[in-house]
CSV table of C-alpha atoms in Angstrom, one decimal:
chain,number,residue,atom,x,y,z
A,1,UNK,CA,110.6,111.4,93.6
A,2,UNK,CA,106.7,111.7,93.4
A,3,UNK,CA,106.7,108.6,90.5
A,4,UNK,CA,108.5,106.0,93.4
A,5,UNK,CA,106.4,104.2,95.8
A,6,UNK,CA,106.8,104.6,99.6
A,7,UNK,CA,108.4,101.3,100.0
A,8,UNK,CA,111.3,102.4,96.9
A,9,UNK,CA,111.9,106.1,98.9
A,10,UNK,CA,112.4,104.2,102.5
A,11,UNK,CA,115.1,101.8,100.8
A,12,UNK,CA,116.6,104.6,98.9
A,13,UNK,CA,116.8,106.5,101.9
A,14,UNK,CA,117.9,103.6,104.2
A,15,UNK,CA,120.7,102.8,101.4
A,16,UNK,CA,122.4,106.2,101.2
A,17,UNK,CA,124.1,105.5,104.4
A,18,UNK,CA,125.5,102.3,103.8
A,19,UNK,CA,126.2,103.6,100.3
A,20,UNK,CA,128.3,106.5,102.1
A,21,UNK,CA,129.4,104.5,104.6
A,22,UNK,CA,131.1,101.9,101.4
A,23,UNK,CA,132.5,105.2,100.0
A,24,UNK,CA,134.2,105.9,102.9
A,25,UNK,CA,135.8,102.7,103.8
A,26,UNK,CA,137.2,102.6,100.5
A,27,UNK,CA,138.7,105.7,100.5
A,28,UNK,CA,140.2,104.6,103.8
A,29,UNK,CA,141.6,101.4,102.6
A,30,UNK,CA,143.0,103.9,99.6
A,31,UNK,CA,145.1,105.9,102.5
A,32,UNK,CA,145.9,102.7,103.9
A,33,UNK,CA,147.1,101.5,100.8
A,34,UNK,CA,149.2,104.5,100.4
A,35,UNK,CA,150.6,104.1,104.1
A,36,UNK,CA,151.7,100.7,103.3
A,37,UNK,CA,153.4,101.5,100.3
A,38,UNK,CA,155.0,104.7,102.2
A,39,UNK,CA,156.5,101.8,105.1
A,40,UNK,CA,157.2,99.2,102.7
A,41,UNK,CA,159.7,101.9,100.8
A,42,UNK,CA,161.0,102.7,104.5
A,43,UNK,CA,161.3,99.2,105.4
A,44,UNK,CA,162.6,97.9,102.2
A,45,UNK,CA,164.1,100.6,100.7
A,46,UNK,CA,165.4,103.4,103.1
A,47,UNK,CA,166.0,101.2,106.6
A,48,UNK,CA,168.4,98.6,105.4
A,49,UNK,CA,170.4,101.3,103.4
A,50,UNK,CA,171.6,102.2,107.5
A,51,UNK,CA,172.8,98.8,108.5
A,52,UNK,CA,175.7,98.6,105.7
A,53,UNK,CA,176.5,102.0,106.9
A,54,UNK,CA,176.5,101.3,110.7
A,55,UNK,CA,178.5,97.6,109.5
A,56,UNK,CA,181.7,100.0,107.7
A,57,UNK,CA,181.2,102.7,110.2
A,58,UNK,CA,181.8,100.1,113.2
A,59,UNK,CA,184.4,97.9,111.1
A,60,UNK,CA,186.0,101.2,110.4
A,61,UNK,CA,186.6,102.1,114.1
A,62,UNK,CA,187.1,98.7,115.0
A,63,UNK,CA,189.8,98.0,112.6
A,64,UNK,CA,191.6,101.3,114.0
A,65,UNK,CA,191.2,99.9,117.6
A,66,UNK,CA,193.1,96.3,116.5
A,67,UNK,CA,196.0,98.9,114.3
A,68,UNK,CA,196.2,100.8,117.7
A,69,UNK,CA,196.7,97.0,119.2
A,70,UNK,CA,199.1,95.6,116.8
A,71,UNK,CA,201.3,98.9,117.6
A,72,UNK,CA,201.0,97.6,121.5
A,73,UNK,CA,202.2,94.5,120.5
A,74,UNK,CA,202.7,93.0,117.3
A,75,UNK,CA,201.9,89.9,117.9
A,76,UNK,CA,198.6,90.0,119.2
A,77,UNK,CA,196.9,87.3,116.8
A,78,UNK,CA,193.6,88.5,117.8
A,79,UNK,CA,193.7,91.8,116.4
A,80,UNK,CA,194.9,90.5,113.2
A,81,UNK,CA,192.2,88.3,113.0
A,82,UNK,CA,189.8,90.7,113.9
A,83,UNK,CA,191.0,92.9,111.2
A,84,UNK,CA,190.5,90.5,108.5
A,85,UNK,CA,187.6,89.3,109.5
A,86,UNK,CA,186.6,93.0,109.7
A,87,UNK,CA,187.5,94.2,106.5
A,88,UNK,CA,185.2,91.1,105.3
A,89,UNK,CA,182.4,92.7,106.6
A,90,UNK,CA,182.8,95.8,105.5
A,91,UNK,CA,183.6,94.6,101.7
A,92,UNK,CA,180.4,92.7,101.9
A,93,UNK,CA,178.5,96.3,103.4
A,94,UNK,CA,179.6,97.7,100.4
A,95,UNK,CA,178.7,94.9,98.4
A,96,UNK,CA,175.4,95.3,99.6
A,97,UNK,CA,175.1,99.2,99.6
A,98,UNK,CA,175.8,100.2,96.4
A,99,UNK,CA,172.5,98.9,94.6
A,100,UNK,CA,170.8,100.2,97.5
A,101,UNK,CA,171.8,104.0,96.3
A,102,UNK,CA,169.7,104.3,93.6
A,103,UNK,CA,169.6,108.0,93.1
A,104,UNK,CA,172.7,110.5,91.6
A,105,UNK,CA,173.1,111.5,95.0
A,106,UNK,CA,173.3,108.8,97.1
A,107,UNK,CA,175.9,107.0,93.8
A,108,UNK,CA,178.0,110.1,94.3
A,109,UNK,CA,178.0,109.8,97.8
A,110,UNK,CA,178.8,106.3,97.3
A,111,UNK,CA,181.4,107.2,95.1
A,112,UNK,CA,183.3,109.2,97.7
A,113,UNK,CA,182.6,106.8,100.3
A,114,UNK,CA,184.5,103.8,98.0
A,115,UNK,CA,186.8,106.4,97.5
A,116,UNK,CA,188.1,107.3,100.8
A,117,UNK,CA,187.6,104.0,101.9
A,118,UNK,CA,190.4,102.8,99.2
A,119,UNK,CA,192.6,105.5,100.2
A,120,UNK,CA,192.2,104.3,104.3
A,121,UNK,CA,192.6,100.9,103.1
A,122,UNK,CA,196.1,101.9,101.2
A,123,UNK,CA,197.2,103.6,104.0
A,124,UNK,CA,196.2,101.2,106.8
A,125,UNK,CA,197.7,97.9,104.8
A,126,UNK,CA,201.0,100.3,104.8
A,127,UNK,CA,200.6,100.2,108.3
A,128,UNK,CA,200.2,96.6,108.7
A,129,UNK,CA,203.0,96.3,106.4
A,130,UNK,CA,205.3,98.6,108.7
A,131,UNK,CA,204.1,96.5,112.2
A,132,UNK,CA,205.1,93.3,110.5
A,133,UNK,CA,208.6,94.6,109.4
A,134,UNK,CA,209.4,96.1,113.3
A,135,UNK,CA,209.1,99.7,112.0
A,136,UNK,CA,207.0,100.7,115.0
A,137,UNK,CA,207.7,104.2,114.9
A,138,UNK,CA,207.2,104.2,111.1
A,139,UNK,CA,204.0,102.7,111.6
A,140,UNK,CA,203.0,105.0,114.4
A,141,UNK,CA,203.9,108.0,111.9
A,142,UNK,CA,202.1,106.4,108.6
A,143,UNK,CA,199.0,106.1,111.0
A,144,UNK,CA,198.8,109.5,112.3
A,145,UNK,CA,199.9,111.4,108.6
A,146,UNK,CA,197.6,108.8,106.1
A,147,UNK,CA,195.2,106.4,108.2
A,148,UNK,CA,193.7,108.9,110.7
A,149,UNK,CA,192.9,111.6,107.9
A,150,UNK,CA,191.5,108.7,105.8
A,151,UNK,CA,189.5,107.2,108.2
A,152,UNK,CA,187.8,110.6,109.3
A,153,UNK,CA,187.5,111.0,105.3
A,154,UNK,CA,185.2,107.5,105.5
A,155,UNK,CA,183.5,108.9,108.5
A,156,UNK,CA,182.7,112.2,106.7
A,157,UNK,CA,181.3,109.9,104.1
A,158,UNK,CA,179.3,107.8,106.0
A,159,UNK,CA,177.9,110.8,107.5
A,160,UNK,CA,177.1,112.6,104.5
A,161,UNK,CA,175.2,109.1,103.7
A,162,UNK,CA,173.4,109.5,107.2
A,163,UNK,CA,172.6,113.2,106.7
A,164,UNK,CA,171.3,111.9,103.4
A,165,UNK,CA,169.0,109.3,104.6
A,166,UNK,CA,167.9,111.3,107.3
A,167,UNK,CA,166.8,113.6,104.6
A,168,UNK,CA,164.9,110.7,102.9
A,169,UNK,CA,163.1,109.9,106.4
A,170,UNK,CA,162.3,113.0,107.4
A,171,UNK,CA,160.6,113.5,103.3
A,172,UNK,CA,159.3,110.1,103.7
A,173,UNK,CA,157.8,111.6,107.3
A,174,UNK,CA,156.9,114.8,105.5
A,175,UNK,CA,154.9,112.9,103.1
A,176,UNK,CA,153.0,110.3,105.8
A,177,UNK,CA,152.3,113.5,107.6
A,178,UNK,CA,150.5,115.4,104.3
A,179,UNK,CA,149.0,112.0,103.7
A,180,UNK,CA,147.8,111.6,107.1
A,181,UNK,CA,146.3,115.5,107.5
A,182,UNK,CA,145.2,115.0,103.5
A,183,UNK,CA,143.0,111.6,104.8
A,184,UNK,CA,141.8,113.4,107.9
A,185,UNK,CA,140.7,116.2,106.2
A,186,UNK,CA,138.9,114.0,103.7
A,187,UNK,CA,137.9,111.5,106.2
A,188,UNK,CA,136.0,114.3,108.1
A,189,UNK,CA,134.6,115.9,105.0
A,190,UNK,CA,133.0,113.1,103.5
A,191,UNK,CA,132.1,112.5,107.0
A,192,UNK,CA,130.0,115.7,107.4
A,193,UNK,CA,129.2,114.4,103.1
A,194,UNK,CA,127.7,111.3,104.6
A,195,UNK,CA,125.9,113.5,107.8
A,196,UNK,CA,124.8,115.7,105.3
A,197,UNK,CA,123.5,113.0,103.0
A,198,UNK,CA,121.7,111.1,105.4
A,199,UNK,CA,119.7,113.8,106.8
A,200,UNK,CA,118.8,115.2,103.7
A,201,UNK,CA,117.7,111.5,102.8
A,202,UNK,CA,116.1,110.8,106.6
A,203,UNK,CA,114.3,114.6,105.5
A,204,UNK,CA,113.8,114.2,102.2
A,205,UNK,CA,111.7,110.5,102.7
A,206,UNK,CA,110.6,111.7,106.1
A,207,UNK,CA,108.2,114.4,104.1
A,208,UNK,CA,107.5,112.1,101.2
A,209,UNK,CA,106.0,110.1,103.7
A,210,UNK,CA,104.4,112.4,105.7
A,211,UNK,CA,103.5,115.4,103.3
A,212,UNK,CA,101.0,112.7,101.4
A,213,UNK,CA,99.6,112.1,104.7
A,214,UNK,CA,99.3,115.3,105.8
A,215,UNK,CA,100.5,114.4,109.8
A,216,UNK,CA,102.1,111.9,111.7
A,217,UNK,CA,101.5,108.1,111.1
A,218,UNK,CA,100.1,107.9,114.9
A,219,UNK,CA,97.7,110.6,114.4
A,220,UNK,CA,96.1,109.6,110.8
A,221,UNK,CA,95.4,105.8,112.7
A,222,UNK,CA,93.9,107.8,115.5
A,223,UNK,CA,91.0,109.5,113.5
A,224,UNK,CA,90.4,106.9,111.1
A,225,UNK,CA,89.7,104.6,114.6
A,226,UNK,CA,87.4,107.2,116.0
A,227,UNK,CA,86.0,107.7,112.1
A,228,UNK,CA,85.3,104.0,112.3
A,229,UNK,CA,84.0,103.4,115.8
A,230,UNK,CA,81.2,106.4,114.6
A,231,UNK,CA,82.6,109.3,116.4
A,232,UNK,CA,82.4,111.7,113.2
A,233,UNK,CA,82.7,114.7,116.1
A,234,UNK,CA,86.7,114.1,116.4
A,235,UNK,CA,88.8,117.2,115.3
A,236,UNK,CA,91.1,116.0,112.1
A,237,UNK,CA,94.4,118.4,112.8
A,238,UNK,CA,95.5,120.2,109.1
A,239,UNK,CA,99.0,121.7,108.3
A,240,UNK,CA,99.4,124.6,106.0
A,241,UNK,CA,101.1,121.8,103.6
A,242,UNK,CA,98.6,119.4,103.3
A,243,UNK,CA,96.5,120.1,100.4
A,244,UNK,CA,95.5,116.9,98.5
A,245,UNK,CA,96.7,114.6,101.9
A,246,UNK,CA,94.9,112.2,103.9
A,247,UNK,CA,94.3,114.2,106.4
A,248,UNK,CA,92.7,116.7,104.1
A,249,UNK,CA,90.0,113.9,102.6
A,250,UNK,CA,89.5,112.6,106.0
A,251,UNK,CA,88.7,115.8,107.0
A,252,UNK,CA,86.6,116.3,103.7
A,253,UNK,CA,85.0,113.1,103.9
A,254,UNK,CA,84.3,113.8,108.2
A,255,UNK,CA,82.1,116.9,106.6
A,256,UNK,CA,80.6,114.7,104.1
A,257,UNK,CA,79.4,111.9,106.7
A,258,UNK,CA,78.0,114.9,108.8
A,259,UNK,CA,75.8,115.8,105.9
A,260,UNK,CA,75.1,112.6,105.1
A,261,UNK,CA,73.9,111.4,108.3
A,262,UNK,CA,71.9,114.6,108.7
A,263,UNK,CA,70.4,114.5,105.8
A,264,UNK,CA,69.8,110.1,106.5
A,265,UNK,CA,68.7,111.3,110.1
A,266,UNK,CA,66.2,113.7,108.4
A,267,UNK,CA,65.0,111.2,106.4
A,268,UNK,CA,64.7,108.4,108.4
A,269,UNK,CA,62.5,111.0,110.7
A,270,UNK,CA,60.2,111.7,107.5
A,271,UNK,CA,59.9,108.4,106.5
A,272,UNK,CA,59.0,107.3,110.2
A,273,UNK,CA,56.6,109.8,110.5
A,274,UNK,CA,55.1,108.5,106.1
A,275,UNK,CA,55.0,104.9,107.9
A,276,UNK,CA,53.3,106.1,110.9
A,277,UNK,CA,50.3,107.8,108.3
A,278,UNK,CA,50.5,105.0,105.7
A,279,UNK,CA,49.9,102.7,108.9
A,280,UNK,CA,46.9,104.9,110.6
A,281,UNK,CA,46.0,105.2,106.6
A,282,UNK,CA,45.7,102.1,105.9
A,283,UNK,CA,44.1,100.6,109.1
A,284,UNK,CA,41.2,103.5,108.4
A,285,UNK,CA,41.0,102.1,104.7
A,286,UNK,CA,40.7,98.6,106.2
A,287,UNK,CA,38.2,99.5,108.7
A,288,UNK,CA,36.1,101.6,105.7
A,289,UNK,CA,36.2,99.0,103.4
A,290,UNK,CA,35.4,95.7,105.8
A,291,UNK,CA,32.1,98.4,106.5
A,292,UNK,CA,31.2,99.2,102.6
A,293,UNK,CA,32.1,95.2,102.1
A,294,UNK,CA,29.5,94.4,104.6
A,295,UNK,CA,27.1,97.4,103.4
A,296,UNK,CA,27.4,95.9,99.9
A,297,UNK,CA,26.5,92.5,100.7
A,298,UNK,CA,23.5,93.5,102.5
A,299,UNK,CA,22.6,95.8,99.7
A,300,UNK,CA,22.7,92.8,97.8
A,301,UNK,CA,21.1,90.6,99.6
A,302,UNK,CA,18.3,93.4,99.8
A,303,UNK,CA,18.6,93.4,96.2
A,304,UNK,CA,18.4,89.8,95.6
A,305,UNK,CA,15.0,89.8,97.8
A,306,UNK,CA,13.4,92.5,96.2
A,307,UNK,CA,13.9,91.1,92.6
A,308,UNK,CA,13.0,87.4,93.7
A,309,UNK,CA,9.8,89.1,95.1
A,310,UNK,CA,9.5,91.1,92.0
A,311,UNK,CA,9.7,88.6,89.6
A,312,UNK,CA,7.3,86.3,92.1
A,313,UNK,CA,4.5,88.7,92.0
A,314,UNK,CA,5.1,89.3,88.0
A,315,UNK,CA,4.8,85.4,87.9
A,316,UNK,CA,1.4,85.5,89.5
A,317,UNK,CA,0.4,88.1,88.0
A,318,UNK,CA,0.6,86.5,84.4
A,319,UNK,CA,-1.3,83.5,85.9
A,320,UNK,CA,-3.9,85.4,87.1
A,321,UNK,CA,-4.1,87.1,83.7
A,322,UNK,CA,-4.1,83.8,81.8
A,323,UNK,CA,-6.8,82.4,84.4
A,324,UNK,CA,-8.9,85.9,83.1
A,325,UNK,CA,-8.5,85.3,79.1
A,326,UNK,CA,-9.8,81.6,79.8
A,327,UNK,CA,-12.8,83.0,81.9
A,328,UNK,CA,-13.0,85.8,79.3
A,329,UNK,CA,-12.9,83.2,76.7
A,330,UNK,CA,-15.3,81.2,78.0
A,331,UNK,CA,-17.8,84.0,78.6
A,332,UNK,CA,-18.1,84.0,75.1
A,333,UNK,CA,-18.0,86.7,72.1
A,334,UNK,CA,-20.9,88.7,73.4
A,335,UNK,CA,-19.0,90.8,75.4
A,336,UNK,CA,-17.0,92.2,72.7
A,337,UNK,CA,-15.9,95.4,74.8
A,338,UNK,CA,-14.8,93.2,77.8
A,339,UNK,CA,-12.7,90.6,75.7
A,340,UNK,CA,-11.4,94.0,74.3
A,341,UNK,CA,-10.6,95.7,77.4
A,342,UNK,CA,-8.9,91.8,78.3
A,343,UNK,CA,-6.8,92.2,75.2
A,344,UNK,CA,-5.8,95.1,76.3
A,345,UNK,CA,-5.1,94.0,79.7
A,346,UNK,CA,-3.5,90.8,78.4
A,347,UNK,CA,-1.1,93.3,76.3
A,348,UNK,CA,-0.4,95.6,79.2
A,349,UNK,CA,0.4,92.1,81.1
A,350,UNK,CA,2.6,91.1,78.2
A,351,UNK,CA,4.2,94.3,78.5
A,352,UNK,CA,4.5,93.6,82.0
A,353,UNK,CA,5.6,90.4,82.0
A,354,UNK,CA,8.5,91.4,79.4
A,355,UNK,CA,9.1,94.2,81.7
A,356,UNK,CA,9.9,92.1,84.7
A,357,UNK,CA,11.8,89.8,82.8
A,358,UNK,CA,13.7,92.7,81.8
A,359,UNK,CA,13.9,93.5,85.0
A,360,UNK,CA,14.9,90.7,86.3
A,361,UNK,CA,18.0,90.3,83.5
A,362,UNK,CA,18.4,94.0,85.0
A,363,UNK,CA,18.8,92.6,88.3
A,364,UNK,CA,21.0,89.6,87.8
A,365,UNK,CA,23.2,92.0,85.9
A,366,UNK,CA,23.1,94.6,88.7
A,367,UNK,CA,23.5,91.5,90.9
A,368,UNK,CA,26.8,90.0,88.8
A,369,UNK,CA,28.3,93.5,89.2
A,370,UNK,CA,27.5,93.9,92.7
A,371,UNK,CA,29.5,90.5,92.7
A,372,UNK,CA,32.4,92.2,91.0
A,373,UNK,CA,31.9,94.9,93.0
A,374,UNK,CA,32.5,92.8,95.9
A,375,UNK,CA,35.4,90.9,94.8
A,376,UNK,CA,36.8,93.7,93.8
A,377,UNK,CA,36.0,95.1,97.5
A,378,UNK,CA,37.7,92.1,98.8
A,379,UNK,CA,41.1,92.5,96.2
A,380,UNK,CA,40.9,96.4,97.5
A,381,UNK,CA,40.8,95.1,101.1
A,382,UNK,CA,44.0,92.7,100.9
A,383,UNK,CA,45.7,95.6,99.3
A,384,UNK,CA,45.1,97.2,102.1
A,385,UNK,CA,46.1,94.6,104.2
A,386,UNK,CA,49.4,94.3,102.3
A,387,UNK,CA,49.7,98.1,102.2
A,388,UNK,CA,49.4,98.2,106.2
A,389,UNK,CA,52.3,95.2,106.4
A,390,UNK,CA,54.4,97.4,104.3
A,391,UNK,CA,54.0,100.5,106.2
A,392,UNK,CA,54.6,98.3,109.6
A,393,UNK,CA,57.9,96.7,107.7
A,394,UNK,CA,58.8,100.2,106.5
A,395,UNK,CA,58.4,102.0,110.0
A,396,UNK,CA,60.6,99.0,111.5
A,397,UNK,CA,63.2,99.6,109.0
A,398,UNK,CA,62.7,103.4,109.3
A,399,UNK,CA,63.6,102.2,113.6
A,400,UNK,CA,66.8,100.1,112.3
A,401,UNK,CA,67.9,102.7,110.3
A,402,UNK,CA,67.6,105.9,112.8
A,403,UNK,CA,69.4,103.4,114.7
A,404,UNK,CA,72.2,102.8,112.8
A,405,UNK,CA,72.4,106.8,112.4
A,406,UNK,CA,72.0,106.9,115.9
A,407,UNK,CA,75.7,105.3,116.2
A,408,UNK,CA,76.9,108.5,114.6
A,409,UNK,CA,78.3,111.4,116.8
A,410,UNK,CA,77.4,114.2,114.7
């Protein structure tokens, strides 16, 4: 049952009691069947075994009613006619009869009836015989001694054929009553079969159905509306039974969103609170670095001054000391010591003047590095920048998503 779908239980299910229902017709039509055969053997077979019967048990009185006439008076053409006419019918009764008995009985009862019907037939054309000759009182006698006895012999006859059919009917009732309380019984026990079958179906898919969800249909819609409107406070109802249902993972998964959206709500409030520093963060590392941008580039300009002064008054200087060693020169040789004490100015000036041009490859070095210093102030400062935008854009997401956890009941 587990491996059929939903959709193959409900149609299994649904089919049982058509299926039953089908079952029971047919065994209805099968009783039917049976009563029809049981009335065709009455109508065919039993019933029209009683009209020959009545047909020689009426020509027999009849044709002793027209003797009883032709003793009156002789010549009562009627009577004779009737008797002929009579005896006609009753020949053709048992012309019609005899196949009818079909069992050793009803042949030997036939027998006797043929029997005693030659004998009354003997003795009444004797009679006839006597009326036509004038022999009333002979007539009157033969009627009394041999036609009276044989017809109550045919009567006895026919009635033993009467009692006999009756016998058939009332088997051939006995039998439609068996069949009739046989069917009812049946019909009511696979009744209570088909009751009994369709509520074990109607229980049988009923908890396929609702054992895999765990409740009722109605109810599972309920909380997965309330579970997707937000409302993760709703109370998911459980049954002893439903282990492994829907109910069960909605109820699981209702504790997991709790936790989730606790533990989202927590850290939406910690990154809020990361933006909110990274922001103030940022804004002071923008203000500090505009400051040491603008403290640099006056330290540089500063710089710049100082070394253009330097390497102005190094520039005079070595004039002034060239202007000397001409004077010097053109003092002449006698002052030995003072052109010495030049030479060794002139080399301290020398010394000097490579000095400040050291200096002042010193000081366009330091001033190239000062520039890089200052670009790379500037690169620092629009990362900054940036880094501030990010932490604004990160605190505004931060706001959407306590939000959006915000439509959470929890």
């Amino acid at each position: 049952m587990k491996q059929l779908t939903t959709a193959q239980r409900i149609v299994i299910g649904f089919a049982i009691a058509p299926l039953a229902l089908v079952g029971l017709v047919f065994y209805a039509l099968h009783d039917l069947a049976t009563l029809k055969q049981q009335s065709a053997q009455i109508v065919q077979q039993d019933w029209p075994k009683i009209a020959p019967i009545m047909v020689i048990a009426t020509g027999v009185r009849d044709n002793g009613r027209n003797t009883r006439d032709l003793l009156i008076d002789a010549d009562n053409q009627a009577a004779q006619a009737s008797i002929g006419s009579t005896r006609q019918r009753i020949t053709e009764a048992f012309a019609t009869l005899e196949p009818l008995l079909d069992t050793a009985e009803g042949q030997a009862a036939y027998a006797t009836l043929k029997t005693h019907r030659e004998t009354y037939v003997a003795a009444f054309t004797q009679v006839q015989a006597l009326i036509k000759q004038g022999a009333r009182e002979q007539g009157l006698a033969q009627l009394k001694q041999q036609v009276m006895p044989a017809e109550l012999a045919v009567f006895k006859s026919l009635d033993a054929l009467m009692a006999m059919q009756g016998r058939v009917f009332a088997e051939r009732e006995q039998a439609a009553q068996l069949l009739y309380d046989d069917a009812r019984r049946t019909m009511l026990g696979l009744l209570l079969l088909c009751v009994a079958l369709v509520v074990t179906a109607a229980v049988i898919v009923t908890r396929s159905v609702i054992r895999p969800l765990g409740g009722e249909p109605d109810e599972a819609a309920r909380v997965l509306s309330h579970i997707a409107q937000g409302d993760l406070t709703i109370e998911v109802p459980l049954c002893n039974s439903a282990e492994g249902s829907v109910m069960r993972n909605l109820h699981q998964m209702q504790q997991n969103l709790n936790q989730m959206v606790r533990q989202i709500a927590a850290s939406v409030d910690g990154v809020a609170s990361s933006s909110e520093e990274l922001s103030a963060v940022s804004s002071q590392t923008s203000s500090s670095l505009q400051s040491q941008g603008q403290e640099i580039e006056q330290m540089i300009g500063n710089i710049r001054q100082d070394t253009e002064h330097a390497v102005a008054a190094m520039h005079s200087s070595s004039e002034r000391v060239q202007a000397t060693l001409g004077v010097a020169q053109r003092s002449g040789e006698a002052l030995d010591e003072i052109t010495r004490s030049i030479s060794q100015i002139n080399e301290r000036n020398m010394m000097i003047a490579s000095a400040t041009e050291e200096q002042a490859l010193v000081a366009r070095e330091v001033d190239r590095n000062l520039v890089g210093i200052r670009t790379l102030s500037q690169q620092v400062l629009q990362g900054a920048l940036h880094t501030e935008t990010a932490g604004h854009d990160l605190a505004g997401m931060a706001g959407a998503l306590h939000q959006t956890v915000a439509r959470f009941k929890v």
